[in-house]
């Protein structure tokens, strides 16, 4: 692994090279599997393969050989792009976007099957030679077509595909794929002209990438999309009902929604639906100059697994997966407010009863990385303006608003440069913050009655 001091140690990333979208989170033979977009040769977005890691406990991960490699002359010769993994009659099967040399922005839907389903580590995969969907359906003027996600509903198997249309409208397309080798286009599940979607997402995105769907404890569904406006932008969710459309297909009727992650370094989330919960991972890209990334030899990391649901009002419910407690040290590094050195990796919860400031990092000239929480106003502010990041959104403070109350709990998972902030099980913020020589990682909590555990 990299000796870069900003490299995360416990989150999933390959030893070297590039990583982007998480693909195909999957449970098989009592192991969790995560696949991901990967360039094994350089920390740049090119030469896309599927990397692969697995875990028995969601906390400790084992890296495996590359699962999918572009096939010379095949439908994926220019990259094995995003998709999912499902159990197809006892055989783990990857459903992914294949791109050939002349794709012009349109992918195909390809399959690859585990060579040995009895291998709990699923270390070998065999792609099918021809795609199951050669391109978008005719008559819709689709100019972006990628990222299949397969799910079950109404005793059938269906798939979502992310799309964008020539007039600038994003959409999610629906396919009936009960037979995984025979896909039938079943209509547009939802598009960007829907009034709820416009109210939540605005009208800037021209494509919806990586559509995913999870079922909530109440029986509703949540549709996740990554908003593409010519570049990766941000992520959003819509809570609503998945119901029959009267013509043998399905429609999604949204009720409410919002931004999925409030941070600037999160994209392309993927969901694993389990019987009693849904788990989510996202991709966190680098937010430092390209020359630093090249020197480090690696780029990108997957977030910690997050349990997602909804609150009764339809808003997002999110928290770190409880299995992450396995990474806690035997003794807590902090139990009360005070001045405490912070390790490279930590899991910290601060509960505010009054306006409270949590300082995490100090640099030259009094610069500080802080989290400010005020339960009376339901406001949390992440201020990292002294630690600039590259990218179009800069380093302005991030303000998160949640319901007011007598207390407000914030939880911070920090692993190297990856900072994941969870606010009262209602919001998550993913940011990359890079330490520099001379910076002091030290916890200082100021606020009457604040409680601290880590």
PDB file of N, CA and C in Angstrom, residues 144-147 161-165 169-173 188-194 196-198 201-202 204-211 223-229 234 238 267:
ATOM      1  N   UNK A 144     -27.090   9.308 -23.669  1.00  0.00           N
ATOM      2  CA  UNK A 144     -26.319   8.732 -22.570  1.00  0.00           C
ATOM      3  C   UNK A 144     -27.053   7.493 -22.097  1.00  0.00           C
ATOM      4  N   UNK A 145     -26.332   6.353 -21.977  1.00  0.00           N
ATOM      5  CA  UNK A 145     -26.980   5.077 -21.671  1.00  0.00           C
ATOM      6  C   UNK A 145     -25.963   4.212 -20.954  1.00  0.00           C
ATOM      7  N   UNK A 146     -26.161   4.007 -19.640  1.00  0.00           N
ATOM      8  CA  UNK A 146     -25.165   3.242 -18.891  1.00  0.00           C
ATOM      9  C   UNK A 146     -25.661   2.906 -17.477  1.00  0.00           C
ATOM     10  N   UNK A 147     -24.890   2.041 -16.793  1.00  0.00           N
ATOM     11  CA  UNK A 147     -25.002   1.770 -15.356  1.00  0.00           C
ATOM     12  C   UNK A 147     -26.249   0.966 -14.985  1.00  0.00           C
ATOM     13  N   UNK A 161     -31.590   1.618 -15.860  1.00  0.00           N
ATOM     14  CA  UNK A 161     -30.426   2.072 -16.621  1.00  0.00           C
ATOM     15  C   UNK A 161     -30.435   3.593 -16.623  1.00  0.00           C
ATOM     16  N   UNK A 162     -29.285   4.205 -16.317  1.00  0.00           N
ATOM     17  CA  UNK A 162     -29.178   5.655 -16.330  1.00  0.00           C
ATOM     18  C   UNK A 162     -29.140   6.185 -17.747  1.00  0.00           C
ATOM     19  N   UNK A 163     -29.800   7.333 -17.958  1.00  0.00           N
ATOM     20  CA  UNK A 163     -29.901   7.859 -19.320  1.00  0.00           C
ATOM     21  C   UNK A 163     -29.935   9.379 -19.323  1.00  0.00           C
ATOM     22  N   UNK A 164     -29.641   9.918 -20.490  1.00  0.00           N
ATOM     23  CA  UNK A 164     -29.823  11.329 -20.789  1.00  0.00           C
ATOM     24  C   UNK A 164     -30.284  11.446 -22.220  1.00  0.00           C
ATOM     25  N   UNK A 165     -31.146  12.419 -22.501  1.00  0.00           N
ATOM     26  CA  UNK A 165     -31.754  12.563 -23.819  1.00  0.00           C
ATOM     27  C   UNK A 165     -31.198  13.788 -24.541  1.00  0.00           C
ATOM     28  N   UNK A 169     -32.840  16.256 -21.104  1.00  0.00           N
ATOM     29  CA  UNK A 169     -33.625  15.672 -20.013  1.00  0.00           C
ATOM     30  C   UNK A 169     -32.953  14.406 -19.495  1.00  0.00           C
ATOM     31  N   UNK A 170     -32.688  14.316 -18.187  1.00  0.00           N
ATOM     32  CA  UNK A 170     -32.179  13.059 -17.632  1.00  0.00           C
ATOM     33  C   UNK A 170     -33.324  12.097 -17.361  1.00  0.00           C
ATOM     34  N   UNK A 171     -33.012  10.816 -17.301  1.00  0.00           N
ATOM     35  CA  UNK A 171     -34.060   9.843 -17.000  1.00  0.00           C
ATOM     36  C   UNK A 171     -33.460   8.561 -16.459  1.00  0.00           C
ATOM     37  N   UNK A 172     -34.357   7.721 -15.924  1.00  0.00           N
ATOM     38  CA  UNK A 172     -34.038   6.338 -15.563  1.00  0.00           C
ATOM     39  C   UNK A 172     -34.937   5.451 -16.404  1.00  0.00           C
ATOM     40  N   UNK A 173     -34.324   4.572 -17.185  1.00  0.00           N
ATOM     41  CA  UNK A 173     -35.069   3.635 -18.028  1.00  0.00           C
ATOM     42  C   UNK A 173     -35.298   2.339 -17.265  1.00  0.00           C
ATOM     43  N   UNK A 188     -39.959   4.432 -19.446  1.00  0.00           N
ATOM     44  CA  UNK A 188     -39.185   5.384 -18.641  1.00  0.00           C
ATOM     45  C   UNK A 188     -39.738   5.359 -17.219  1.00  0.00           C
ATOM     46  N   UNK A 189     -38.935   4.937 -16.274  1.00  0.00           N
ATOM     47  CA  UNK A 189     -39.392   4.869 -14.888  1.00  0.00           C
ATOM     48  C   UNK A 189     -39.658   6.264 -14.335  1.00  0.00           C
ATOM     49  N   UNK A 190     -38.760   7.207 -14.631  1.00  0.00           N
ATOM     50  CA  UNK A 190     -38.885   8.590 -14.155  1.00  0.00           C
ATOM     51  C   UNK A 190     -37.942   9.450 -14.968  1.00  0.00           C
ATOM     52  N   UNK A 191     -38.328  10.691 -15.206  1.00  0.00           N
ATOM     53  CA  UNK A 191     -37.392  11.589 -15.887  1.00  0.00           C
ATOM     54  C   UNK A 191     -37.328  12.938 -15.181  1.00  0.00           C
ATOM     55  N   UNK A 192     -36.423  13.768 -15.648  1.00  0.00           N
ATOM     56  CA  UNK A 192     -36.133  15.037 -15.008  1.00  0.00           C
ATOM     57  C   UNK A 192     -37.201  16.084 -15.156  1.00  0.00           C
ATOM     58  N   UNK A 193     -38.273  15.782 -15.892  1.00  0.00           N
ATOM     59  CA  UNK A 193     -39.392  16.722 -15.996  1.00  0.00           C
ATOM     60  C   UNK A 193     -40.424  16.525 -14.884  1.00  0.00           C
ATOM     61  N   UNK A 194     -40.273  15.446 -14.121  1.00  0.00           N
ATOM     62  CA  UNK A 194     -41.192  15.217 -13.014  1.00  0.00           C
ATOM     63  C   UNK A 194     -41.105  16.396 -12.041  1.00  0.00           C
ATOM     64  N   UNK A 196     -41.635  16.773  -8.829  1.00  0.00           N
ATOM     65  CA  UNK A 196     -40.935  16.531  -7.569  1.00  0.00           C
ATOM     66  C   UNK A 196     -39.436  16.484  -7.811  1.00  0.00           C
ATOM     67  N   UNK A 197     -39.026  15.805  -8.878  1.00  0.00           N
ATOM     68  CA  UNK A 197     -37.600  15.725  -9.202  1.00  0.00           C
ATOM     69  C   UNK A 197     -37.022  17.104  -9.493  1.00  0.00           C
ATOM     70  N   UNK A 198     -37.750  17.926 -10.236  1.00  0.00           N
ATOM     71  CA  UNK A 198     -37.280  19.279 -10.533  1.00  0.00           C
ATOM     72  C   UNK A 198     -37.150  20.085  -9.247  1.00  0.00           C
ATOM     73  N   UNK A 201     -33.963  18.402  -7.382  1.00  0.00           N
ATOM     74  CA  UNK A 201     -32.660  18.397  -8.043  1.00  0.00           C
ATOM     75  C   UNK A 201     -32.378  19.656  -8.859  1.00  0.00           C
ATOM     76  N   UNK A 202     -33.415  20.444  -9.175  1.00  0.00           N
ATOM     77  CA  UNK A 202     -33.227  21.529 -10.121  1.00  0.00           C
ATOM     78  C   UNK A 202     -33.206  20.999 -11.543  1.00  0.00           C
ATOM     79  N   UNK A 204     -30.355  21.394 -13.781  1.00  0.00           N
ATOM     80  CA  UNK A 204     -29.016  21.533 -14.358  1.00  0.00           C
ATOM     81  C   UNK A 204     -28.474  20.230 -14.922  1.00  0.00           C
ATOM     82  N   UNK A 205     -28.864  19.081 -14.362  1.00  0.00           N
ATOM     83  CA  UNK A 205     -28.295  17.825 -14.827  1.00  0.00           C
ATOM     84  C   UNK A 205     -28.904  17.419 -16.164  1.00  0.00           C
ATOM     85  N   UNK A 206     -28.067  16.855 -17.023  1.00  0.00           N
ATOM     86  CA  UNK A 206     -28.506  16.396 -18.344  1.00  0.00           C
ATOM     87  C   UNK A 206     -28.519  14.874 -18.425  1.00  0.00           C
ATOM     88  N   UNK A 207     -28.102  14.215 -17.361  1.00  0.00           N
ATOM     89  CA  UNK A 207     -28.151  12.760 -17.309  1.00  0.00           C
ATOM     90  C   UNK A 207     -28.193  12.296 -15.871  1.00  0.00           C
ATOM     91  N   UNK A 208     -28.847  11.169 -15.644  1.00  0.00           N
ATOM     92  CA  UNK A 208     -28.845  10.541 -14.318  1.00  0.00           C
ATOM     93  C   UNK A 208     -28.031   9.263 -14.415  1.00  0.00           C
ATOM     94  N   UNK A 209     -26.897   9.252 -13.725  1.00  0.00           N
ATOM     95  CA  UNK A 209     -26.024   8.092 -13.722  1.00  0.00           C
ATOM     96  C   UNK A 209     -26.326   7.195 -12.519  1.00  0.00           C
ATOM     97  N   UNK A 210     -25.824   5.972 -12.617  1.00  0.00           N
ATOM     98  CA  UNK A 210     -25.809   5.029 -11.486  1.00  0.00           C
ATOM     99  C   UNK A 210     -27.122   4.996 -10.712  1.00  0.00           C
ATOM    100  N   UNK A 211     -28.277   4.780 -11.375  1.00  0.00           N
ATOM    101  CA  UNK A 211     -29.526   4.684 -10.615  1.00  0.00           C
ATOM    102  C   UNK A 211     -29.529   3.431  -9.742  1.00  0.00           C
ATOM    103  N   UNK A 223     -35.133   6.029  -4.572  1.00  0.00           N
ATOM    104  CA  UNK A 223     -34.382   6.027  -5.821  1.00  0.00           C
ATOM    105  C   UNK A 223     -33.188   6.955  -5.669  1.00  0.00           C
ATOM    106  N   UNK A 224     -31.999   6.441  -5.923  1.00  0.00           N
ATOM    107  CA  UNK A 224     -30.764   7.220  -5.862  1.00  0.00           C
ATOM    108  C   UNK A 224     -30.278   7.474  -7.280  1.00  0.00           C
ATOM    109  N   UNK A 225     -29.850   8.688  -7.558  1.00  0.00           N
ATOM    110  CA  UNK A 225     -29.259   9.005  -8.852  1.00  0.00           C
ATOM    111  C   UNK A 225     -28.048   9.903  -8.639  1.00  0.00           C
ATOM    112  N   UNK A 226     -27.084   9.769  -9.540  1.00  0.00           N
ATOM    113  CA  UNK A 226     -25.932  10.658  -9.563  1.00  0.00           C
ATOM    114  C   UNK A 226     -26.152  11.663 -10.683  1.00  0.00           C
ATOM    115  N   UNK A 227     -26.050  12.930 -10.332  1.00  0.00           N
ATOM    116  CA  UNK A 227     -26.442  14.007 -11.237  1.00  0.00           C
ATOM    117  C   UNK A 227     -25.256  14.393 -12.120  1.00  0.00           C
ATOM    118  N   UNK A 228     -25.452  14.227 -13.424  1.00  0.00           N
ATOM    119  CA  UNK A 228     -24.404  14.473 -14.411  1.00  0.00           C
ATOM    120  C   UNK A 228     -24.773  15.711 -15.215  1.00  0.00           C
ATOM    121  N   UNK A 229     -23.872  16.705 -15.210  1.00  0.00           N
ATOM    122  CA  UNK A 229     -24.134  17.903 -16.004  1.00  0.00           C
ATOM    123  C   UNK A 229     -23.021  18.176 -17.002  1.00  0.00           C
ATOM    124  N   UNK A 234     -23.207  15.905  -8.272  1.00  0.00           N
ATOM    125  CA  UNK A 234     -23.585  15.555  -6.904  1.00  0.00           C
ATOM    126  C   UNK A 234     -24.552  14.388  -6.962  1.00  0.00           C
ATOM    127  N   UNK A 238     -34.771  10.310  -4.034  1.00  0.00           N
ATOM    128  CA  UNK A 238     -36.206  10.547  -4.070  1.00  0.00           C
ATOM    129  C   UNK A 238     -36.895   9.414  -3.320  1.00  0.00           C
ATOM    130  N   UNK A 267     -19.691  10.502  -4.862  1.00  0.00           N
ATOM    131  CA  UNK A 267     -20.415  10.304  -6.110  1.00  0.00           C
ATOM    132  C   UNK A 267     -20.659   8.810  -6.307  1.00  0.00           C
TER     133      UNK A 267
END
